[in-house]
Amino acid sequence: MKVLMINDSLVKGGRERRMLELIKGLLRDLKGVQIHLILLTDVVEYNYVYDLPITLTVIKRRYKKDLASFRTVNNIVKQFNPDIIHSWGTMSSIYLSILRLWRRFVFVNSSIANAYPNMNLFDKHYIRVKLSALFSDCMIANSMAGIKAYRIRPGQAVCIYNVIDLSRFENLENSELVAYKILGRDKKDSFIAVMVAAFEKRKDYPTMIDAAITSCHKWPEIIFLLIGEGSQLEEMRRKVPVELLDTRILFLGNRNNVESILQIADVGLLITPSEGLSNSIIEYMALAKPVIASKGGGVEELVKDRWNGFLVDQSSPDQIVQALGKLRMNSALRANMGENGRKWVYENLDSKRITKAYIDIYWQLLAKD
């Protein structure tokens, strides 16, 4: 089978990680598969893509609507002659929708990766997804909430949860050494809360920072590790009082060893207006950490309130502080919630199980074509 994957870029995001984990799964489980990956920009932050036994084409667009990029995609489709074309981004899906006007191919569209409420035709992302859905053989979302939010017609969309390579959580760095690298000392009696998310408007860092400041003033042992980069990073740093900045509230930037850092965490957080199926939450759960997350979207398909964590209302720093207080005081509760989450991940998100779901869809679509 020949599979052409196409995405807008390889920034360090959940969608991109899902795609790369699937590529690794296909190479492992689908005998004789040939994979060609096209990126529409030259942003590559997952450098291990260069080590994969695939063909990689990186298109350097001069501007967003560069027609030369479209011609390159068209030529690759013509020469590679794929059995399946699988798009992951909204712009790449629009490219393929236009190409579908005169070329016949099986088009799998995975551009649904969030679940914002009340989207409408004034939202360009929503418009792109809806338009490309008209030309797609199958829409694949990573949450049922995403299918509902984009109002995809019955029978066209399938929900497949994030594929995750559980071997990533084995043979991690020594946790004491990690603590010394991050804190400059051992963890000792500290209570560590971690949030892994881009500093962009699609995440609610203002609420997170407000909760962190209140918590630090309330409890002297609590430390917040904020992992990620983005356009709002400096603005969020400025919100933090100087006496807390880089001592109690630490901005760690992008890290390649997130799994190792999470070992020293007592709780993982994701505060966001809405989300599809969050890789960050899955990582917390895989390492048996209780979760505090905002209600809404696909988050509620992962976090069951008071079972593997706490769900809080939107823009409610006080509820975050309350949830942190409950976990801080009760190590047995943390352990129980963490173990519930870990078991769910290992039973439901194993790479082979999720990869098989994609392969089954590929064969079903080819049988219909």
Short mmCIF file of C-alpha atoms in Angstrom, two decimals:
data_model
loop_
_atom_site.label_atom_id
_atom_site.label_comp_id
_atom_site.label_asym_id
_atom_site.label_seq_id
_atom_site.Cartn_x
_atom_site.Cartn_y
_atom_site.Cartn_z
CA MET A 1 0.00 0.00 0.00
CA LYS A 2 1.19 3.50 -0.85
CA VAL A 3 0.17 6.20 1.64
CA LEU A 4 0.72 9.91 1.05
CA MET A 5 0.55 11.97 4.26
CA ILE A 6 0.31 15.75 4.05
CA ASN A 7 0.33 18.33 6.83
CA ASP A 8 0.86 22.07 7.16
CA SER A 9 4.06 21.71 9.25
CA LEU A 10 5.78 19.68 11.96
CA VAL A 11 5.52 22.06 14.88
CA LYS A 12 5.55 20.49 18.34
CA GLY A 13 1.82 19.93 18.53
CA GLY A 14 -0.59 17.12 19.30
CA ARG A 15 -1.81 16.74 15.71
CA GLU A 16 1.75 16.39 14.45
CA ARG A 17 2.64 13.84 17.10
CA ARG A 18 -0.48 11.81 16.27
CA MET A 19 0.54 11.74 12.62
CA LEU A 20 4.12 10.67 13.35
CA GLU A 21 3.01 7.98 15.80
CA LEU A 22 0.68 6.61 13.12
CA ILE A 23 3.48 6.65 10.55
CA LYS A 24 5.66 4.62 12.93
CA GLY A 25 2.76 2.23 13.55
CA LEU A 26 2.11 1.75 9.83
CA LEU A 27 5.80 1.04 9.18
CA ARG A 28 5.69 -1.56 11.96
CA ASP A 29 2.35 -3.23 11.24
CA LEU A 30 1.54 -2.81 7.54
CA LYS A 31 3.76 -5.04 5.48
CA GLY A 32 5.20 -3.44 2.35
CA VAL A 33 3.80 0.03 3.08
CA GLN A 34 5.43 2.99 1.31
CA ILE A 35 4.94 6.40 2.92
CA HIS A 36 5.57 9.82 1.41
CA LEU A 37 5.16 12.77 3.79
CA ILE A 38 4.63 16.32 2.47
CA LEU A 39 4.96 19.37 4.72
CA LEU A 40 3.65 22.68 3.40
CA THR A 41 6.14 24.75 5.40
CA ASP A 42 9.74 24.19 6.44
CA VAL A 43 8.98 24.12 10.16
CA VAL A 44 10.26 20.79 11.51
CA GLU A 45 10.44 20.51 15.30
CA TYR A 46 10.18 16.70 15.51
CA ASN A 47 13.65 16.03 14.13
CA TYR A 48 13.36 12.25 14.35
CA VAL A 49 11.22 12.41 11.20
CA TYR A 50 14.50 12.48 9.26
CA ASP A 51 15.38 9.05 10.67
CA LEU A 52 12.15 7.37 9.53
CA PRO A 53 12.30 5.14 6.41
CA ILE A 54 9.92 7.36 4.45
CA THR A 55 10.14 9.91 1.66
CA LEU A 56 9.93 13.44 3.03
CA THR A 57 9.20 16.53 0.94
CA VAL A 58 9.35 19.91 2.67
CA ILE A 59 7.79 22.71 0.64
CA LYS A 60 9.05 26.21 1.40
CA ARG A 61 6.00 28.33 0.71
CA ARG A 62 6.80 31.98 -0.06
CA TYR A 63 3.36 32.92 1.24
CA LYS A 64 0.23 31.09 2.43
CA LYS A 65 -1.52 30.85 -0.94
CA ASP A 66 1.59 30.11 -2.99
CA LEU A 67 0.39 28.38 -6.18
CA ALA A 68 3.83 26.85 -6.69
CA SER A 69 3.22 24.75 -3.57
CA PHE A 70 -0.02 23.45 -5.01
CA ARG A 71 1.74 22.47 -8.23
CA THR A 72 4.36 20.58 -6.22
CA VAL A 73 1.66 18.62 -4.37
CA ASN A 74 -0.07 17.85 -7.68
CA ASN A 75 3.18 16.57 -9.22
CA ILE A 76 3.93 14.35 -6.22
CA VAL A 77 0.44 12.84 -6.33
CA LYS A 78 0.87 12.17 -10.05
CA GLN A 79 4.31 10.56 -9.66
CA PHE A 80 3.79 8.65 -6.39
CA ASN A 81 0.27 7.48 -7.35
CA PRO A 82 -0.79 6.73 -3.76
CA ASP A 83 -3.55 4.35 -2.73
CA ILE A 84 -4.48 6.63 0.19
CA ILE A 85 -3.95 10.34 0.69
CA HIS A 86 -4.26 11.28 4.35
CA SER A 87 -4.37 14.96 5.26
CA TRP A 88 -3.88 16.31 8.78
CA GLY A 89 -4.13 20.09 8.47
CA THR A 90 -6.83 22.45 7.27
CA MET A 91 -4.71 24.08 4.55
CA SER A 92 -3.44 20.75 3.25
CA SER A 93 -7.05 19.51 3.18
CA ILE A 94 -8.07 22.50 1.06
CA TYR A 95 -5.23 21.74 -1.36
CA LEU A 96 -6.46 18.16 -1.73
CA SER A 97 -10.08 19.27 -2.10
CA ILE A 98 -9.10 21.42 -5.09
CA LEU A 99 -7.00 18.59 -6.51
CA ARG A 100 -9.98 16.25 -6.18
CA LEU A 101 -11.81 18.31 -8.81
CA TRP A 102 -9.84 16.54 -11.54
CA ARG A 103 -7.96 13.68 -9.85
CA ARG A 104 -9.52 10.57 -8.34
CA PHE A 105 -7.98 9.30 -5.10
CA VAL A 106 -9.06 8.03 -1.67
CA PHE A 107 -9.04 11.09 0.60
CA VAL A 108 -8.83 10.62 4.39
CA ASN A 109 -9.18 13.90 6.31
CA SER A 110 -7.91 14.21 9.90
CA SER A 111 -8.15 17.98 10.21
CA ILE A 112 -10.61 17.83 13.16
CA ALA A 113 -8.40 18.08 16.22
CA ASN A 114 -10.31 20.45 18.49
CA ALA A 115 -13.87 20.91 19.71
CA TYR A 116 -14.54 24.60 20.20
CA PRO A 117 -18.20 25.29 21.03
CA ASN A 118 -20.43 27.49 18.88
CA MET A 119 -18.20 27.57 15.78
CA ASN A 120 -19.76 29.16 12.71
CA LEU A 121 -19.02 30.46 9.21
CA PHE A 122 -17.08 33.42 10.62
CA ASP A 123 -14.38 30.98 11.78
CA LYS A 124 -11.90 30.32 8.94
CA HIS A 125 -10.78 27.02 10.47
CA TYR A 126 -14.39 25.85 10.66
CA ILE A 127 -14.98 26.89 7.03
CA ARG A 128 -11.90 25.00 5.83
CA VAL A 129 -12.95 21.81 7.62
CA LYS A 130 -16.52 22.03 6.32
CA LEU A 131 -15.40 22.69 2.74
CA SER A 132 -12.82 19.90 2.71
CA ALA A 133 -15.37 17.51 4.22
CA LEU A 134 -17.38 17.81 0.99
CA PHE A 135 -14.51 16.20 -0.92
CA SER A 136 -13.36 13.69 1.71
CA ASP A 137 -14.10 9.97 1.72
CA CYS A 138 -13.72 9.81 5.48
CA MET A 139 -13.32 12.39 8.25
CA ILE A 140 -11.35 11.14 11.25
CA ALA A 141 -11.53 13.12 14.50
CA ASN A 142 -9.71 12.34 17.71
CA SER A 143 -12.81 12.97 19.84
CA MET A 144 -16.56 12.58 19.58
CA ALA A 145 -16.80 16.18 20.76
CA GLY A 146 -14.89 17.29 17.64
CA ILE A 147 -17.32 15.52 15.31
CA LYS A 148 -20.22 17.20 17.09
CA ALA A 149 -18.58 20.65 17.09
CA TYR A 150 -17.98 20.57 13.32
CA ARG A 151 -21.44 19.16 12.61
CA ILE A 152 -20.16 16.42 10.31
CA ARG A 153 -22.98 14.45 8.71
CA PRO A 154 -23.71 10.96 10.12
CA GLY A 155 -21.75 8.15 8.51
CA GLN A 156 -18.92 10.32 7.21
CA ALA A 157 -16.91 10.77 10.41
CA VAL A 158 -15.09 8.29 12.63
CA CYS A 159 -13.56 8.91 16.04
CA ILE A 160 -10.15 7.35 16.61
CA TYR A 161 -8.37 8.32 19.78
CA ASN A 162 -4.74 9.40 19.76
CA VAL A 163 -2.17 6.77 18.98
CA ILE A 164 0.58 6.80 21.58
CA ASP A 165 3.82 4.86 21.79
CA LEU A 166 3.81 3.55 25.34
CA SER A 167 7.50 2.66 25.11
CA ARG A 168 8.14 6.40 25.48
CA PHE A 169 7.36 6.00 29.18
CA GLU A 170 9.98 3.31 29.76
CA ASN A 171 13.68 3.70 30.61
CA LEU A 172 13.29 7.35 31.62
CA GLU A 173 15.97 9.55 33.16
CA ASN A 174 16.63 9.16 36.87
CA SER A 175 13.95 11.21 38.61
CA GLU A 176 16.31 12.58 41.26
CA LEU A 177 18.68 13.81 38.55
CA VAL A 178 15.74 15.40 36.71
CA ALA A 179 14.74 17.24 39.88
CA TYR A 180 18.25 18.58 40.33
CA LYS A 181 18.36 19.76 36.71
CA ILE A 182 15.03 21.56 36.96
CA LEU A 183 14.95 22.75 40.58
CA GLY A 184 18.63 22.86 41.43
CA ARG A 185 17.93 20.53 44.38
CA ASP A 186 16.04 17.36 45.22
CA LYS A 187 12.25 17.38 45.18
CA LYS A 188 12.03 16.65 48.91
CA ASP A 189 8.73 17.97 50.32
CA SER A 190 7.74 20.00 47.24
CA PHE A 191 4.35 19.58 45.58
CA ILE A 192 4.86 19.95 41.82
CA ALA A 193 2.16 20.86 39.31
CA VAL A 194 2.94 20.70 35.58
CA MET A 195 1.16 22.08 32.51
CA VAL A 196 2.41 21.09 29.06
CA ALA A 197 0.82 23.31 26.41
CA ALA A 198 1.69 25.94 23.83
CA PHE A 199 1.52 29.55 24.98
CA GLU A 200 -1.19 30.46 22.48
CA LYS A 201 -4.77 31.77 22.74
CA ARG A 202 -6.14 28.27 22.23
CA LYS A 203 -4.89 27.53 25.77
CA ASP A 204 -6.03 29.47 28.83
CA TYR A 205 -2.72 30.38 30.42
CA PRO A 206 -4.10 33.62 31.98
CA THR A 207 -6.37 31.51 34.21
CA MET A 208 -3.56 29.04 34.84
CA ILE A 209 -1.18 31.81 35.94
CA ASP A 210 -3.81 33.37 38.22
CA ALA A 211 -4.35 30.00 39.90
CA ALA A 212 -0.59 29.42 40.19
CA ILE A 213 0.02 32.79 41.86
CA THR A 214 -2.80 32.25 44.38
CA SER A 215 -1.56 28.72 45.13
CA CYS A 216 2.02 29.87 45.67
CA HIS A 217 0.89 32.51 48.16
CA LYS A 218 -1.28 29.92 49.91
CA TRP A 219 1.14 26.98 50.10
CA PRO A 220 4.92 27.45 50.37
CA GLU A 221 5.79 23.98 49.04
CA ILE A 222 3.95 24.21 45.69
CA ILE A 223 5.93 24.68 42.45
CA PHE A 224 4.58 25.08 38.93
CA LEU A 225 6.46 23.87 35.85
CA LEU A 226 5.07 25.33 32.62
CA ILE A 227 6.37 23.57 29.50
CA GLY A 228 5.90 25.07 26.04
CA GLU A 229 6.55 28.11 23.90
CA GLY A 230 4.40 30.47 21.87
CA SER A 231 3.32 34.02 21.17
CA GLN A 232 1.93 34.60 24.69
CA LEU A 233 4.97 33.36 26.60
CA GLU A 234 6.50 36.73 27.45
CA GLU A 235 3.10 38.19 28.34
CA MET A 236 2.52 35.35 30.80
CA ARG A 237 5.97 35.77 32.32
CA ARG A 238 5.16 39.43 32.97
CA LYS A 239 2.03 38.42 34.91
CA VAL A 240 4.10 36.54 37.50
CA PRO A 241 5.34 38.52 40.54
CA VAL A 242 9.12 38.82 40.50
CA GLU A 243 9.48 36.90 43.79
CA LEU A 244 7.78 33.85 42.23
CA LEU A 245 9.23 33.99 38.72
CA ASP A 246 11.71 31.17 37.98
CA THR A 247 11.65 30.02 41.62
CA ARG A 248 8.08 28.90 42.24
CA ILE A 249 6.60 29.38 38.76
CA LEU A 250 9.10 28.13 36.18
CA PHE A 251 8.81 28.57 32.42
CA LEU A 252 10.77 25.68 30.91
CA GLY A 253 10.19 26.30 27.19
CA ASN A 254 10.00 23.34 24.82
CA ARG A 255 11.57 20.18 26.18
CA ASN A 256 12.51 16.92 24.50
CA ASN A 257 12.32 15.00 27.78
CA VAL A 258 8.76 15.83 28.87
CA GLU A 259 8.10 12.25 29.95
CA SER A 260 11.10 12.31 32.28
CA ILE A 261 10.10 15.68 33.75
CA LEU A 262 6.57 14.42 34.42
CA GLN A 263 8.02 11.79 36.76
CA ILE A 264 8.60 14.45 39.41
CA ALA A 265 5.10 15.92 39.03
CA ASP A 266 2.33 15.34 41.55
CA VAL A 267 -0.42 16.56 39.20
CA GLY A 268 -0.77 17.47 35.53
CA LEU A 269 -2.95 20.36 34.35
CA LEU A 270 -4.53 21.43 31.09
CA ILE A 271 -6.47 24.69 31.28
CA THR A 272 -7.97 25.44 27.88
CA PRO A 273 -11.10 26.93 26.26
CA SER A 274 -11.64 23.64 24.44
CA GLU A 275 -9.64 20.69 23.24
CA GLY A 276 -9.90 17.58 21.15
CA LEU A 277 -8.17 14.60 22.73
CA SER A 278 -5.19 16.09 24.52
CA ASN A 279 -1.79 14.40 24.20
CA SER A 280 -0.68 16.23 27.34
CA ILE A 281 -3.47 14.69 29.40
CA ILE A 282 -2.71 11.26 27.96
CA GLU A 283 0.94 11.68 28.95
CA TYR A 284 -0.04 12.64 32.50
CA MET A 285 -2.29 9.60 32.72
CA ALA A 286 0.30 7.22 31.24
CA LEU A 287 2.64 8.22 34.07
CA ALA A 288 -0.09 7.75 36.68
CA LYS A 289 -0.56 11.44 37.46
CA PRO A 290 -3.97 12.81 38.49
CA VAL A 291 -5.29 15.49 36.14
CA ILE A 292 -6.90 18.89 36.61
CA ALA A 293 -8.50 20.06 33.37
CA SER A 294 -11.09 22.46 32.01
CA LYS A 295 -14.53 21.10 31.20
CA GLY A 296 -15.57 20.86 27.57
CA GLY A 297 -14.60 19.22 24.31
CA GLY A 298 -12.71 15.95 24.20
CA VAL A 299 -11.22 16.52 27.64
CA GLU A 300 -14.32 14.97 29.19
CA GLU A 301 -13.70 11.81 27.16
CA LEU A 302 -10.40 11.42 29.03
CA VAL A 303 -10.93 12.93 32.47
CA LYS A 304 -13.74 11.58 34.62
CA ASP A 305 -14.35 13.97 37.49
CA ARG A 306 -13.15 12.54 40.82
CA TRP A 307 -12.11 9.25 39.16
CA ASN A 308 -8.79 10.12 37.51
CA GLY A 309 -8.77 13.85 38.25
CA PHE A 310 -10.87 16.98 38.62
CA LEU A 311 -12.79 18.89 35.96
CA VAL A 312 -13.07 22.65 36.53
CA ASP A 313 -15.29 25.28 34.94
CA GLN A 314 -13.92 27.61 32.30
CA SER A 315 -12.03 30.68 33.56
CA SER A 316 -12.24 29.52 37.19
CA PRO A 317 -8.85 29.88 38.90
CA ASP A 318 -10.46 29.38 42.33
CA GLN A 319 -11.67 25.90 41.31
CA ILE A 320 -8.14 25.01 40.16
CA VAL A 321 -6.77 26.12 43.52
CA GLN A 322 -9.40 24.06 45.34
CA ALA A 323 -8.56 20.94 43.29
CA LEU A 324 -4.84 21.45 43.94
CA GLY A 325 -5.58 21.74 47.66
CA LYS A 326 -7.44 18.43 47.72
CA LEU A 327 -4.65 16.61 45.91
CA ARG A 328 -1.92 18.29 47.93
CA MET A 329 -3.39 17.03 51.21
CA ASN A 330 -4.17 13.47 50.12
CA SER A 331 -1.40 11.27 48.71
CA ALA A 332 -3.73 8.24 48.62
CA LEU A 333 -6.20 10.17 46.44
CA ARG A 334 -3.37 11.15 44.08
CA ALA A 335 -2.19 7.55 43.82
CA ASN A 336 -5.69 6.16 43.23
CA MET A 337 -6.61 8.73 40.57
CA GLY A 338 -3.23 8.31 38.88
CA GLU A 339 -3.57 4.54 38.70
CA ASN A 340 -7.10 4.79 37.29
CA GLY A 341 -5.82 7.01 34.50
CA ARG A 342 -2.78 4.84 33.78
CA LYS A 343 -4.89 1.69 33.41
CA TRP A 344 -7.28 3.44 31.01
CA VAL A 345 -4.45 4.60 28.74
CA TYR A 346 -2.79 1.19 28.62
CA GLU A 347 -6.09 -0.56 27.93
CA ASN A 348 -7.39 1.85 25.29
CA LEU A 349 -4.59 3.79 23.57
CA ASP A 350 -1.99 1.17 22.76
CA SER A 351 -0.24 1.96 19.47
CA LYS A 352 -1.06 -1.39 17.84
CA ARG A 353 -4.76 -1.10 18.67
CA ILE A 354 -5.07 2.43 17.26
CA THR A 355 -2.89 1.72 14.21
CA LYS A 356 -5.11 -1.25 13.35
CA ALA A 357 -8.17 1.03 13.44
CA TYR A 358 -6.59 3.28 10.79
CA ILE A 359 -5.45 0.33 8.66
CA ASP A 360 -8.97 -1.14 8.74
CA ILE A 361 -10.40 2.18 7.51
CA TYR A 362 -7.81 2.36 4.71
CA TRP A 363 -8.74 -1.14 3.47
CA GLN A 364 -12.48 -0.44 3.75
CA LEU A 365 -12.17 2.73 1.67
CA LEU A 366 -10.02 1.01 -0.96
CA ALA A 367 -12.57 -1.79 -1.21
CA LYS A 368 -15.30 0.80 -1.98
CA ASP A 369 -13.18 2.77 -4.47
#
